[in-house]
CSV table of C-alpha atoms in Angstrom, one decimal:
chain,number,residue,atom,x,y,z
A,27,MET,CA,122.8,95.0,73.3
A,28,CYS,CA,125.1,94.5,76.2
A,29,GLY,CA,128.4,92.7,76.9
A,30,ILE,CA,129.1,90.1,79.5
A,31,VAL,CA,132.4,88.7,80.7
A,32,GLY,CA,133.3,86.1,83.2
A,33,LEU,CA,136.6,84.6,84.4
A,34,LEU,CA,137.3,81.8,86.9
A,35,VAL,CA,140.9,81.0,87.5
A,36,LYS,CA,141.8,77.4,88.3
A,37,THR,CA,145.4,78.0,89.1
A,38,PRO,CA,145.9,79.7,92.5
A,39,ALA,CA,148.8,81.7,91.2
A,40,LEU,CA,146.5,83.5,88.8
A,41,ARG,CA,144.3,84.8,91.6
A,42,GLU,CA,146.7,87.7,92.0
A,43,ARG,CA,146.2,88.6,88.3
A,44,LEU,CA,142.4,88.2,88.2
A,45,GLY,CA,141.7,92.0,87.6
A,46,GLU,CA,144.6,92.4,85.3
A,47,LEU,CA,143.4,89.5,83.1
A,48,MET,CA,139.8,90.8,83.2
A,49,MET,CA,140.5,94.4,82.2
A,50,PRO,CA,140.9,93.8,78.4
A,51,MET,CA,137.9,91.5,78.5
A,52,LEU,CA,135.7,94.3,79.9
A,53,ILE,CA,137.1,97.1,77.7
A,54,GLY,CA,136.7,94.9,74.7
A,55,MET,CA,132.9,94.9,75.3
A,56,THR,CA,132.7,98.7,75.2
A,57,GLU,CA,130.9,98.9,71.8
A,58,ARG,CA,128.3,96.5,73.2
A,59,GLY,CA,127.7,98.6,76.3
A,60,PRO,CA,129.0,102.1,76.6
A,61,ASP,CA,126.4,103.4,79.1
A,62,SER,CA,127.6,101.8,82.3
A,63,ALA,CA,129.7,98.9,83.6
A,64,GLY,CA,130.3,96.8,86.7
A,65,LEU,CA,131.6,93.7,88.1
A,66,ALA,CA,131.4,91.4,91.1
A,67,VAL,CA,134.6,89.7,92.3
A,68,PHE,CA,134.6,86.7,94.6
A,69,THR,CA,137.4,85.9,97.0
A,70,ASP,CA,138.0,83.3,99.7
A,71,PRO,CA,135.2,83.5,102.3
A,72,LEU,CA,135.6,85.6,105.4
A,73,ALA,CA,135.9,83.7,108.6
A,74,GLY,CA,133.1,83.1,111.1
A,75,THR,CA,130.3,85.7,111.3
A,76,LEU,CA,132.2,88.3,109.4
A,77,ARG,CA,130.4,89.8,106.3
A,78,GLN,CA,131.4,92.4,103.8
A,79,TYR,CA,129.0,95.0,102.3
A,80,SER,CA,129.6,96.9,99.1
A,81,ILE,CA,127.8,100.3,99.3
A,82,TYR,CA,127.3,103.1,96.7
A,83,SER,CA,127.1,106.7,97.8
A,84,GLY,CA,126.8,108.3,94.3
A,85,LEU,CA,123.0,108.7,94.6
A,86,ILE,CA,123.3,111.3,97.3
A,87,GLU,CA,124.7,114.9,96.8
A,88,GLY,CA,128.5,115.0,97.4
A,89,GLY,CA,128.6,111.2,97.4
A,90,ASP,CA,132.1,111.0,96.0
A,91,ARG,CA,133.3,112.8,99.1
A,92,PHE,CA,131.3,110.7,101.5
A,93,ASP,CA,132.9,110.1,104.9
A,94,TRP,CA,133.1,106.3,105.0
A,95,SER,CA,135.2,106.3,108.2
A,96,ALA,CA,132.5,108.1,110.0
A,97,LEU,CA,129.9,105.6,108.8
A,98,ALA,CA,132.2,102.7,110.0
A,99,SER,CA,132.5,104.4,113.4
A,100,GLN,CA,128.8,104.7,113.7
A,101,LEU,CA,128.4,101.0,112.9
A,102,GLN,CA,131.0,100.0,115.4
A,103,GLY,CA,129.1,101.9,118.1
A,104,HIS,CA,125.9,100.3,117.0
A,105,SER,CA,127.0,96.7,116.7
A,106,ASP,CA,130.0,96.3,119.2
A,107,SER,CA,131.7,94.6,116.3
A,108,ARG,CA,135.1,95.4,114.9
A,109,VAL,CA,134.4,97.4,111.7
A,110,THR,CA,136.8,98.1,108.8
A,111,VAL,CA,136.1,100.0,105.7
A,112,GLU,CA,137.9,100.5,102.3
A,113,ALA,CA,136.8,103.4,100.2
A,114,LYS,CA,137.1,103.8,96.4
A,115,GLY,CA,135.5,107.0,95.1
A,116,ASN,CA,131.8,106.7,95.8
A,117,HIS,CA,132.0,103.0,96.8
A,118,GLY,CA,132.8,101.7,100.2
A,119,VAL,CA,133.3,98.1,101.3
A,120,ILE,CA,132.5,97.6,105.0
A,121,LYS,CA,133.5,94.4,106.9
A,122,ALA,CA,131.8,93.7,110.2
A,123,SER,CA,130.2,90.8,112.2
A,124,ILE,CA,126.6,91.7,111.6
A,125,ALA,CA,124.1,89.7,109.6
A,126,PRO,CA,122.6,91.2,106.3
A,127,ALA,CA,119.1,91.9,107.6
A,128,PRO,CA,120.0,94.0,110.7
A,129,PHE,CA,122.8,95.7,108.6
A,130,LYS,CA,120.4,96.7,105.9
A,131,GLU,CA,117.9,98.0,108.5
A,132,TRP,CA,120.7,100.0,110.3
A,133,LEU,CA,122.0,101.4,107.0
A,134,ALA,CA,118.5,102.5,105.9
A,135,ALA,CA,117.9,104.3,109.2
A,136,THR,CA,121.4,105.8,109.4
A,137,CYS,CA,121.9,107.1,105.9
A,138,PRO,CA,118.9,106.3,103.7
A,139,GLY,CA,120.5,107.7,100.5
A,140,LEU,CA,123.2,105.0,100.4
A,141,PHE,CA,122.6,102.0,98.1
A,142,LEU,CA,123.6,98.6,99.2
A,143,LEU,CA,125.1,96.8,96.2
A,144,SER,CA,126.0,93.4,97.7
A,145,ALA,CA,126.3,91.4,100.9
A,146,GLY,CA,128.1,88.2,101.7
A,147,ARG,CA,131.3,86.5,102.9
A,148,SER,CA,132.9,86.4,99.4
A,149,ILE,CA,131.4,89.0,97.1
A,150,GLU,CA,132.6,92.5,96.5
A,151,LEU,CA,130.7,94.6,93.8
A,152,TYR,CA,131.3,97.8,91.9
A,153,LYS,CA,129.1,99.4,89.2
A,154,ASP,CA,128.5,102.9,87.9
A,155,ILE,CA,127.6,104.9,84.8
A,156,GLY,CA,130.3,105.8,82.3
A,157,THR,CA,132.3,103.9,79.7
A,158,PRO,CA,133.8,100.6,80.9
A,159,ALA,CA,137.3,102.2,80.8
A,160,GLU,CA,136.1,105.1,83.0
A,161,VAL,CA,134.4,102.8,85.5
A,162,ALA,CA,137.4,100.4,85.6
A,163,GLU,CA,139.8,103.2,86.2
A,164,ARG,CA,137.5,104.8,88.8
A,165,TYR,CA,137.5,101.7,90.9
A,166,ARG,CA,140.9,100.2,90.0
A,167,PHE,CA,139.6,97.0,88.6
A,168,SER,CA,143.0,96.0,87.4
A,169,ALA,CA,144.2,95.5,91.0
A,170,LEU,CA,141.4,93.2,92.0
A,171,LYS,CA,142.3,89.7,93.2
A,172,GLY,CA,140.1,86.7,93.7
A,173,THR,CA,138.9,83.3,92.4
A,174,HIS,CA,136.3,84.4,89.9
A,175,LEU,CA,134.4,87.4,88.7
A,176,VAL,CA,131.3,88.4,86.7
A,177,GLY,CA,131.3,91.6,84.6
A,178,HIS,CA,129.0,93.6,82.4
A,179,THR,CA,128.9,96.5,80.0
A,180,ARG,CA,125.4,98.0,79.5
A,181,MET,CA,123.7,99.5,76.5
A,182,ALA,CA,120.3,100.4,77.9
A,183,THR,CA,117.3,99.1,75.9
A,184,GLU,CA,114.8,99.3,78.8
A,185,SER,CA,114.9,101.3,82.0
A,186,ALA,CA,117.0,104.3,82.6
A,187,VAL,CA,120.8,104.7,82.6
A,188,THR,CA,121.4,105.0,86.3
A,189,PRO,CA,124.0,103.3,88.7
A,190,ASP,CA,121.4,101.2,90.4
A,191,ARG,CA,120.2,99.8,87.0
A,192,ALA,CA,123.7,98.9,85.9
A,193,HIS,CA,124.8,95.2,86.3
A,194,PRO,CA,125.6,93.0,88.1
A,195,PHE,CA,122.4,92.7,90.1
A,196,THR,CA,122.4,90.9,93.4
A,197,ALA,CA,120.0,89.2,95.8
A,198,GLY,CA,120.6,87.4,99.1
A,199,GLU,CA,124.2,86.7,100.0
A,200,ASP,CA,127.1,85.9,97.6
A,201,PHE,CA,124.9,85.7,94.5
A,202,CYS,CA,125.0,88.0,91.4
A,203,LEU,CA,123.7,87.9,87.8
A,204,VAL,CA,124.4,89.8,84.6
A,205,HIS,CA,122.2,89.6,81.5
A,206,ASN,CA,122.4,90.3,77.8
A,207,GLY,CA,119.0,90.4,76.2
A,208,SER,CA,115.5,91.3,77.3
A,209,LEU,CA,112.8,89.5,79.2
A,210,SER,CA,109.1,89.9,78.1
A,211,ASN,CA,107.6,88.9,81.5
A,212,PRO,CA,109.5,90.7,84.3
A,213,ASN,CA,106.2,92.2,85.6
A,214,ALA,CA,104.7,88.7,85.9
A,215,ILE,CA,107.7,87.6,87.9
A,216,ARG,CA,107.3,90.6,90.2
A,217,ARG,CA,103.7,89.8,90.7
A,218,LYS,CA,104.6,86.3,91.7
A,219,LEU,CA,107.4,87.2,94.1
A,220,GLN,CA,106.2,90.4,95.8
A,221,PRO,CA,103.4,88.6,97.7
A,222,LEU,CA,106.1,86.4,99.1
A,223,GLY,CA,107.8,89.5,100.7
A,224,ILE,CA,110.5,89.9,98.1
A,225,HIS,CA,111.3,93.6,97.5
A,226,PHE,CA,112.3,95.0,94.2
A,227,GLU,CA,114.6,98.1,94.0
A,228,THR,CA,114.3,98.9,90.3
A,229,ASP,CA,112.1,98.4,87.2
A,230,ASN,CA,114.9,96.6,85.4
A,231,ASP,CA,114.1,93.2,83.9
A,232,THR,CA,117.4,91.7,85.0
A,233,GLU,CA,116.5,92.3,88.6
A,234,ALA,CA,113.5,90.1,88.1
A,235,ALA,CA,115.6,87.2,86.8
A,236,CYS,CA,118.1,87.7,89.6
A,237,ARG,CA,115.6,87.7,92.4
A,238,PHE,CA,113.7,84.7,91.0
A,239,ILE,CA,116.8,82.5,90.8
A,240,GLU,CA,118.0,83.5,94.3
A,241,TRP,CA,114.5,82.9,95.7
A,242,ARG,CA,114.5,79.4,94.3
A,243,MET,CA,117.9,78.8,96.0
A,244,ARG,CA,116.7,80.2,99.2
A,245,GLU,CA,113.7,77.8,99.0
A,246,GLY,CA,116.1,74.9,98.9
A,247,ASP,CA,117.1,74.5,95.3
A,248,ASP,CA,120.8,74.2,94.4
A,249,LEU,CA,121.9,76.5,91.6
A,250,GLU,CA,121.3,73.9,89.0
A,251,ARG,CA,117.7,73.2,90.0
A,252,ALA,CA,117.1,76.9,90.3
A,253,LEU,CA,118.2,77.3,86.7
A,254,GLN,CA,115.9,74.5,85.6
A,255,ALA,CA,113.1,76.5,87.2
A,256,ALA,CA,114.3,79.6,85.5
A,257,PHE,CA,114.1,78.0,82.1
A,258,LYS,CA,110.3,77.5,82.7
A,259,GLU,CA,109.7,80.9,84.3
A,260,LEU,CA,111.8,83.3,82.2
A,261,ASP,CA,110.3,84.4,78.8
A,262,GLY,CA,112.4,86.3,76.3
A,263,PHE,CA,115.9,86.4,74.9
A,264,TYR,CA,118.8,86.0,77.3
A,265,THR,CA,122.3,85.0,78.1
A,266,LEU,CA,122.7,84.9,81.8
A,267,LEU,CA,126.0,84.7,83.7
A,268,MET,CA,125.9,84.2,87.4
A,269,GLY,CA,128.4,84.0,90.3
A,270,THR,CA,128.1,82.4,93.7
A,271,ALA,CA,130.7,82.0,96.4
A,272,ASP,CA,132.2,78.9,94.6
A,273,LYS,CA,130.6,78.7,91.2
A,274,LEU,CA,130.4,80.5,87.8
A,275,ALA,CA,127.3,79.6,85.7
A,276,LEU,CA,126.2,80.4,82.2
A,277,VAL,CA,122.9,79.7,80.4
A,278,ARG,CA,121.2,80.8,77.2
A,279,ASP,CA,117.5,80.9,76.2
A,280,PRO,CA,116.0,78.2,74.0
A,281,PHE,CA,116.9,80.1,70.8
A,282,ALA,CA,120.3,81.2,71.9
A,283,CYS,CA,119.8,84.6,70.3
A,284,LYS,CA,122.3,86.4,72.3
A,285,PRO,CA,126.0,85.6,71.7
A,286,ALA,CA,128.4,83.9,74.1
A,287,VAL,CA,131.7,82.1,73.7
A,288,VAL,CA,133.7,80.1,76.2
A,289,ALA,CA,137.5,79.5,76.3
A,290,GLU,CA,138.7,76.9,78.8
A,291,THR,CA,142.2,75.8,79.6
A,292,ASP,CA,143.8,74.0,82.6
A,293,ASP,CA,144.3,77.4,84.1
A,294,TYR,CA,141.0,79.3,83.6
A,295,VAL,CA,137.5,79.4,82.2
A,296,ALA,CA,136.8,82.7,80.4
A,297,ILE,CA,133.4,83.8,79.0
A,298,ALA,CA,132.5,86.8,76.8
A,299,SER,CA,129.9,87.9,74.4
A,300,GLU,CA,132.5,88.0,71.7
A,301,PHE,CA,135.8,86.2,71.2
A,302,ARG,CA,137.8,89.4,70.7
A,303,SER,CA,137.5,89.9,74.5
A,304,LEU,CA,139.3,86.6,75.1
A,305,ALA,CA,142.0,86.9,72.5
A,306,HIS,CA,144.6,88.4,74.9
A,307,LEU,CA,144.4,85.6,77.5
A,308,PRO,CA,147.4,83.5,78.0
A,309,ASP,CA,147.6,80.3,75.9
A,310,VAL,CA,144.2,81.0,74.5
A,311,LYS,CA,145.3,79.6,71.1
A,312,ASN,CA,145.3,76.1,72.8
A,313,ALA,CA,142.1,76.6,74.7
A,314,HIS,CA,138.9,74.6,74.2
A,315,VAL,CA,136.8,77.3,72.6
A,316,PHE,CA,133.0,76.7,72.1
A,317,GLU,CA,129.7,78.3,71.8
A,318,PRO,CA,127.3,77.3,74.6
A,319,ALA,CA,124.2,75.4,73.5
A,320,PRO,CA,120.7,76.7,74.0
A,321,GLU,CA,119.0,75.8,77.4
A,322,GLU,CA,122.1,74.0,78.6
A,323,MET,CA,123.7,74.7,81.9
A,324,TYR,CA,127.4,75.4,82.2
A,325,VAL,CA,128.6,75.5,85.8
A,326,TRP,CA,132.2,75.7,86.9
A,327,THR,CA,133.3,75.3,90.5
A,328,ILE,CA,136.5,76.8,92.0
């Protein structure tokens, strides 16, 4: 059992309140996922070749005291790019004009204990073990601003409780996925993708779904066609919530075993595993509230 939450604000003025509005949503999912929590927030894209990289240092000894400024200085010397870094506990968000592949290669060579959480022009990602309230406080989720976000609270039913197995999972640039449920064929998906050069970082079933959908998009599918392919490929019970630079997408398996509810107004689209996580939202009493149908795609664009 896990909890998922998603929020896309249609009204630009609400972008400043994205984290504030999301906090009760995430905390409300604590009973469904007390082991770990995380979220990906999407903002307006960075200009030109600039990318941002969310990095986790908690897997190395003394990670919460990691010297992010020194790492940024090393990157600046390596890339001749202006590098900035924002540190929050054992998370650092580095911005630099360097593409993901060379950045990942440099990071692995420079400090192999660091874990790259996300890459892209819009996405920033935080996840860690602990209760949702603890994780939210640790990374100041209430202050986050942006256009939309995807969040998750995890109760582990397969694979260990570790930061890298917490959700969201990412693949490629500006794509993330959270999952409530369990897949019965993640190893078959791995066997299909690994010969194509796709590397897996955990044994978690959600990572298999994430990498399959991102792979389809990298092969030329848009998000909707990738999800149609996922309906044929994924076996098991699932509610999947995904974020891209400009979209929020929700799907459920053919039996819709895992709960989900949507509340939509002229100002926002909010998604949660249970309505109680939506009850605090402004004007929710006048929202269009519905339960998503099985194997239907729900995609909202900013």
